[in-house]
Coordinates of C-alpha atoms and ligand atoms in Angstrom, one line a residue:
M1367 CA 336.1 42.2 28.7
I1368 CA 338.1 39.4 29.0
G1369 CA 339.6 39.5 32.7
K1370 CA 339.7 37.8 36.5
D1371 CA 337.8 40.2 38.5
I1372 CA 334.2 38.2 40.0
G1373 CA 332.9 41.3 41.5
K1374 CA 332.5 42.7 38.2
A1375 CA 331.6 39.8 36.8
A1376 CA 328.8 39.5 39.9
E1377 CA 327.8 43.3 38.8
W1378 CA 327.2 42.6 34.9
L1379 CA 325.1 38.9 36.2
R1380 CA 322.6 41.5 38.6
K1381 CA 322.2 43.8 35.7
G1382 CA 320.8 40.4 34.3
Q1383 CA 323.6 41.4 31.5
L1384 CA 325.7 37.8 30.3
V1385 CA 329.2 36.8 31.7
A1386 CA 330.9 33.8 30.4
I1387 CA 332.1 31.5 33.6
P1388 CA 334.8 29.3 33.9
T1389 CA 334.0 25.6 34.8
E1390 CA 336.9 22.7 34.6
T1391 CA 334.8 20.7 32.1
V1392 CA 334.1 24.3 29.4
Y1393 CA 333.0 27.6 29.5
G1394 CA 329.7 28.7 29.9
L1395 CA 327.8 31.5 29.4
G1396 CA 325.9 32.5 32.5
A1397 CA 323.1 34.2 33.7
N1398 CA 320.2 35.0 36.3
A1399 CA 318.8 31.3 36.7
L1400 CA 315.7 33.2 38.2
D1401 CA 315.4 36.1 35.5
S1402 CA 313.8 34.7 32.3
E1403 CA 315.1 38.0 30.2
A1404 CA 318.3 37.0 31.2
V1405 CA 318.3 33.8 30.0
L1406 CA 316.4 34.6 26.9
S1407 CA 319.4 36.5 25.8
I1408 CA 321.6 33.1 26.4
F1409 CA 319.5 31.6 23.9
E1410 CA 320.0 34.3 21.2
T1411 CA 323.2 34.9 21.8
K1412 CA 323.8 31.5 20.9
N1413 CA 321.7 30.9 18.4
R1414 CA 320.0 28.6 21.0
P1415 CA 316.3 26.5 19.9
T1416 CA 314.5 27.0 23.2
F1417 CA 313.0 23.3 23.2
D1418 CA 317.0 22.4 24.4
P1419 CA 317.0 22.9 28.0
L1420 CA 319.9 25.4 30.0
I1421 CA 321.6 24.0 32.8
V1422 CA 321.5 25.3 36.7
H1423 CA 324.7 26.2 38.5
A1424 CA 325.1 26.6 42.2
D1425 CA 328.7 26.6 45.0
S1426 CA 326.8 23.1 47.2
L1427 CA 324.1 21.3 47.2
D1428 CA 322.8 23.1 50.0
S1429 CA 321.7 26.0 48.0
L1430 CA 320.1 23.9 45.1
G1431 CA 318.0 22.6 47.1
K1432 CA 315.0 25.6 47.4
Y1433 CA 315.3 24.6 43.5
V1434 CA 314.3 21.3 43.2
L1435 CA 311.1 19.4 44.1
D1436 CA 313.0 16.2 45.2
L1437 CA 315.8 14.2 45.4
P1438 CA 316.2 10.6 44.7
W1439 CA 318.0 8.7 47.1
Q1440 CA 321.2 8.0 44.5
A1441 CA 321.3 11.3 42.7
R1442 CA 321.6 12.6 47.0
K1443 CA 324.2 10.0 46.6
L1444 CA 326.4 10.6 42.9
A1445 CA 326.3 14.8 44.3
E1446 CA 328.1 13.8 47.5
A1447 CA 330.4 11.4 45.6
F1448 CA 331.5 13.9 42.8
W1449 CA 330.4 17.2 43.6
P1450 CA 331.8 19.9 42.7
G1451 CA 332.7 18.0 39.9
P1452 CA 332.2 16.8 35.7
L1453 CA 328.3 15.4 36.6
T1454 CA 324.6 17.5 36.1
L1455 CA 321.9 15.8 38.2
V1456 CA 317.9 15.3 36.6
V1457 CA 315.8 16.0 38.8
P1458 CA 312.0 17.4 39.7
K1459 CA 311.7 21.0 38.6
G1460 CA 311.1 23.5 42.0
P1461 CA 308.8 26.1 41.0
Q1462 CA 311.8 29.3 41.3
I1463 CA 313.1 28.5 38.1
P1464 CA 312.0 29.5 35.2
D1465 CA 309.9 27.7 32.4
L1466 CA 312.5 28.7 29.4
V1467 CA 315.9 27.0 31.5
T1468 CA 313.8 24.0 31.2
A1469 CA 312.0 24.3 28.0
G1470 CA 308.8 23.4 30.1
L1471 CA 309.4 20.2 31.0
P1472 CA 309.2 19.0 35.1
T1473 CA 312.5 18.6 34.9
V1474 CA 316.0 21.2 35.6
A1475 CA 319.0 20.0 35.2
V1476 CA 321.7 20.9 38.4
R1477 CA 325.2 21.3 38.3
V1478 CA 328.0 21.9 41.0
P1479 CA 331.0 23.2 39.0
N1480 CA 334.1 22.7 40.2
H1481 CA 336.2 25.5 39.1
P1482 CA 337.6 28.0 42.0
L1483 CA 336.3 31.2 40.6
T1484 CA 333.2 30.3 40.0
L1485 CA 332.7 28.6 43.0
A1486 CA 333.7 32.4 44.8
L1487 CA 331.4 33.9 42.3
L1488 CA 328.6 31.8 43.0
S1489 CA 329.1 32.4 46.7
S1490 CA 328.7 35.9 46.4
L1491 CA 325.2 35.6 44.3
D1492 CA 322.1 35.4 46.1
F1493 CA 320.8 33.4 42.7
P1494 CA 322.2 30.9 40.4
I1495 CA 323.7 30.8 37.2
A1496 CA 322.2 28.8 34.2
A1497 CA 324.4 28.1 31.7
P1498 CA 324.4 26.4 28.8
S1499 CA 328.5 25.6 26.9
A1500 CA 329.6 29.4 25.7
N1501 CA 329.7 28.8 21.9
P1502 CA 328.0 29.0 18.8
F1503 CA 325.3 26.3 18.7
G1504 CA 326.0 23.5 17.2
Y1505 CA 330.1 24.5 17.2
I1506 CA 333.0 23.1 19.7
S1507 CA 332.3 23.8 23.4
P1508 CA 335.0 26.4 24.2
T1509 CA 338.0 25.6 26.7
T1510 CA 339.7 28.7 26.8
A1511 CA 338.7 32.0 27.4
N1512 CA 340.4 33.2 23.8
H1513 CA 338.0 31.0 23.3
V1514 CA 334.6 32.7 23.8
A1515 CA 336.4 35.9 22.9
A1516 CA 336.9 34.5 19.1
Q1517 CA 333.2 33.7 18.5
L1518 CA 331.0 35.8 21.3
G1519 CA 333.6 38.9 22.7
D1520 CA 330.7 40.9 20.4
A1521 CA 328.7 39.8 22.0
I1522 CA 328.7 40.0 26.0
P1523 CA 330.0 42.5 28.4
Y1524 CA 332.1 39.8 30.2
I1525 CA 334.1 36.8 30.5
L1526 CA 335.8 35.2 33.6
D1527 CA 339.0 34.3 32.7
G1528 CA 339.9 31.3 34.6
G1529 CA 342.8 29.9 32.2
D1530 CA 342.4 26.3 30.8
C1531 CA 339.7 23.8 31.7
Q1532 CA 341.6 20.9 33.5
V1533 CA 339.0 18.3 31.9
G1534 CA 337.8 19.8 28.3
I1535 CA 334.9 17.8 27.7
E1536 CA 331.2 18.6 29.2
S1537 CA 330.1 17.3 32.3
T1538 CA 328.0 13.8 32.2
I1539 CA 324.4 14.7 32.3
V1540 CA 322.1 11.9 34.9
S1541 CA 318.3 11.3 34.7
F1542 CA 316.2 10.6 37.6
E1543 CA 313.1 11.2 35.9
G1544 CA 312.4 7.8 35.6
S1545 CA 312.8 5.1 37.7
I1546 CA 315.8 4.3 37.1
P1547 CA 319.7 6.4 36.6
T1548 CA 319.6 7.1 33.2
V1549 CA 323.3 8.2 31.5
L1550 CA 321.6 10.9 28.9
R1551 CA 325.0 12.3 27.9
L1552 CA 328.4 11.4 28.4
G1553 CA 331.1 13.3 29.9
G1554 CA 333.7 14.1 32.9
L1555 CA 332.8 11.1 34.8
S1556 CA 333.3 8.2 33.6
L1557 CA 330.4 5.6 33.7
E1558 CA 332.7 3.7 35.8
S1559 CA 332.8 5.6 38.2
I1560 CA 328.8 6.5 38.8
E1561 CA 328.4 2.9 38.3
A1562 CA 330.5 2.3 41.3
V1563 CA 328.9 4.5 43.7
I1564 CA 325.4 3.6 42.5
G1565 CA 325.0 0.3 41.0
K1566 CA 323.6 -0.1 37.0
V1567 CA 322.5 2.8 35.2
A1568 CA 320.9 3.3 32.1
T1569 CA 321.9 5.1 28.8
T1570 CA 320.2 6.9 26.4
L1571 CA 322.6 8.7 23.9
H1572 CA 320.1 9.0 20.7
S1573 CA 317.3 11.0 20.5
S1574 CA 317.5 12.8 17.4
S1575 CA 313.4 13.2 17.6
N1576 CA 312.9 14.9 20.6
P1577 CA 316.2 16.4 21.8
Q1578 CA 315.2 16.3 25.1
A1579 CA 318.2 15.0 25.5
P1580 CA 321.5 17.0 25.9
G1581 CA 324.5 18.6 22.4
M1582 CA 322.7 15.0 22.1
L1583 CA 321.3 16.2 18.5
K1584 CA 323.4 14.2 15.8
S1585 CA 325.1 16.7 14.6
H1586 CA 327.4 18.6 17.5
Y1587 CA 330.5 19.8 18.8
A1588 CA 331.4 20.2 15.1
P1589 CA 334.4 21.4 13.1
R1590 CA 333.7 23.4 10.4
K1591 CA 335.7 21.5 8.0
P1592 CA 334.2 17.4 7.2
L1593 CA 335.5 15.3 9.9
Y1594 CA 336.2 11.0 9.5
L1595 CA 336.5 9.2 12.7
A1596 CA 337.8 5.9 11.6
S1597 CA 340.9 3.0 12.7
R1598 CA 344.4 4.5 13.6
E1599 CA 345.3 2.3 10.3
E1600 CA 343.2 4.0 8.0
V1601 CA 343.9 7.8 9.4
L1602 CA 347.5 7.5 9.4
E1603 CA 347.3 6.5 5.2
Q1604 CA 344.4 9.9 4.9
A1605 CA 346.5 12.3 7.2
A1606 CA 349.4 11.6 4.9
L1607 CA 347.6 12.3 1.7
P1608 CA 347.5 16.6 0.7
G1609 CA 344.9 18.5 1.8
R1610 CA 344.5 16.1 4.9
G1611 CA 345.1 16.6 9.0
G1612 CA 345.0 13.6 11.7
L1613 CA 343.8 13.6 14.9
F1614 CA 345.6 11.1 16.7
F1615 CA 344.9 9.6 20.1
T1616 CA 348.5 8.8 21.0
D1617 CA 352.2 9.2 19.3
S1618 CA 354.3 7.3 16.9
P1619 CA 356.8 7.6 14.4
E1620 CA 354.6 7.5 11.6
V1621 CA 352.8 10.0 13.4
H1622 CA 355.9 12.7 13.3
D1623 CA 356.1 12.6 9.5
L1624 CA 352.7 14.2 9.4
S1625 CA 352.7 17.3 8.4
H1626 CA 349.6 18.5 9.5
S1627 CA 348.8 16.0 12.7
L1628 CA 347.7 16.2 16.5
V1629 CA 348.2 14.3 19.1
L1630 CA 345.3 14.1 21.8
S1631 CA 348.1 12.5 24.4
P1632 CA 351.6 11.2 23.6
G1633 CA 351.7 8.4 26.8
G1634 CA 348.3 7.7 25.5
D1635 CA 346.8 9.1 28.9
L1636 CA 342.4 9.7 28.1
R1637 CA 342.1 12.3 30.6
E1638 CA 344.7 14.7 29.2
A1639 CA 343.2 13.1 25.7
A1640 CA 339.9 14.7 27.0
Q1641 CA 341.6 18.2 28.0
H1642 CA 343.1 18.9 24.7
L1643 CA 339.9 17.7 22.5
F1644 CA 338.1 20.4 21.4
G1645 CA 341.1 22.8 21.9
Y1646 CA 342.8 20.3 19.5
L1647 CA 339.7 20.4 16.7
R1648 CA 339.8 24.5 17.0
Q1649 CA 343.4 24.3 15.5
L1650 CA 342.6 21.6 12.8
D1651 CA 339.9 23.9 11.5
T1652 CA 342.7 26.7 11.2
L1653 CA 344.9 24.6 9.5
P1654 CA 345.2 25.0 5.4
I1655 CA 343.7 20.9 5.1
E1656 CA 339.8 20.5 3.6
T1657 CA 339.5 17.3 5.9
I1658 CA 339.9 15.8 9.0
W1659 CA 341.1 12.4 9.9
A1660 CA 340.3 11.8 13.5
E1661 CA 341.5 8.2 14.6
K1662 CA 338.1 6.5 17.5
L1663 CA 339.7 5.9 21.4
P1664 CA 339.3 2.9 23.0
D1665 CA 335.6 2.3 24.6
Q1666 CA 335.8 3.2 27.8
D1667 CA 337.0 5.4 30.9
L1668 CA 337.1 9.7 28.9
G1669 CA 337.6 6.9 26.1
R1670 CA 334.0 6.9 25.7
A1671 CA 333.0 10.6 26.0
I1672 CA 335.6 11.5 23.4
N1673 CA 334.1 9.3 21.3
D1674 CA 330.7 10.0 21.0
R1675 CA 331.7 14.0 20.5
L1676 CA 333.2 12.4 17.6
L1677 CA 330.8 11.2 16.1
R1678 CA 329.1 13.3 16.8
A1679 CA 331.6 16.3 15.4
S1680 CA 332.2 13.6 12.3
V1681 CA 330.0 12.8 8.8
R1682 CA 327.9 10.1 8.7
Ligands
LIG1732 O1 329.8 20.6 31.4 C1 329.3 21.0 31.2 O2 327.2 20.6 31.0 C2 329.1 22.6 30.6 C3 329.1 23.8 32.1 C4 328.4 24.6 31.6 O3 328.5 23.6 32.7 N1 327.6 23.0 30.4 C5 326.4 22.3 28.8 O4 325.3 22.8 28.7 O5 327.3 22.5 28.5 P1 325.4 22.9 27.7 O6 323.5 23.8 27.5 O7 325.2 22.8 26.4 O8 324.6 21.0 27.7 C6 323.1 21.0 28.4 C7 322.6 19.6 28.1 C8 321.8 20.0 26.9 O9 321.8 19.9 25.8 C9 320.3 19.9 27.6 O10 319.5 19.0 26.8 C10 320.2 19.0 28.6 O11 321.8 19.5 29.4 N2 319.2 19.1 29.6 C11 319.2 20.6 30.4 N3 318.1 20.5 31.1 C12 318.1 19.3 31.0 C13 316.0 18.5 31.5 N4 315.6 18.8 32.6 N5 316.3 17.3 30.8 C14 316.8 16.4 30.3 N6 318.2 17.0 29.1 C15 318.7 18.6 30.1
LIG1733 MG1 326.4 22.7 24.3

């Protein structure tokens, strides 16, 4: 069932059931983070391997305090600057968080999402919510309640409808496990914004053998149709051929002539492009085409995170 009733969502969560929750990044598949059995059903419902740990969501830095052992000063500064917002911090885990949530790691990923309904829901609960993106493992993350309903509607009792996700790509993950802050996943908060607050950070995005890291399995966020990432010129050429669709960053007269092409942001705004990315990939997946050709975006700000998603979705 889809609805806007926080009371109902809270009731299901208290009973150990799963509820899809809106956030500013993507919809999450939520459960009581302190209840191992409820958390186990997240993995089962998504078909997600249990070695891939979950993010714990709460309504404030204060409420997260008792679930983390230590908050390095740079982590605190980032939380103060960007929460609620599209930022996840990986920090030493407190004993109350079940091992299943963190896949046995000594760290826990925590985040305060920026969505009024979910913040109100979290404030009404006396436990935090563990939630991965609300999609079957490996597929495109959902950015509307209908995306969730299309794939998980029959598997969960309630989808809290908070409208379209305003950021549209997952949170940026910064780990404080080592001696320097390290970005594990590019996302809705740009590297530039993070470095403006705490200075230079390291980046470790690929670890295909040991996916300690996030959606960092190499093939991820993928539509069912083969997707190719290429330059604008090449995408213009390919998308004009029969059976092919195009995904462009900006608009131009040549794009108008193509029958199965979508434009992420006519005016070239990276934020708008991020907002549309996953919804447009889903649309392309349903069009009468065999392959999808996507234009590589400028490698700056959110363009970096968008390119990362397209690359992981692509055939290489
Ligand atoms: O925007 C988001 O982050 C969304 C919304 C729902 O909050 N959530 C999300 O969750 O994208 P998920 O599970 O799809 O991606 C979270 C990633 C996982 O792939 C996992 O590998 C990584 O976070 N992660 C979680 N705990 C970790 C830890 N202790 N150390 C390293 N990586 C961790
Ligand atoms: Mg995910």
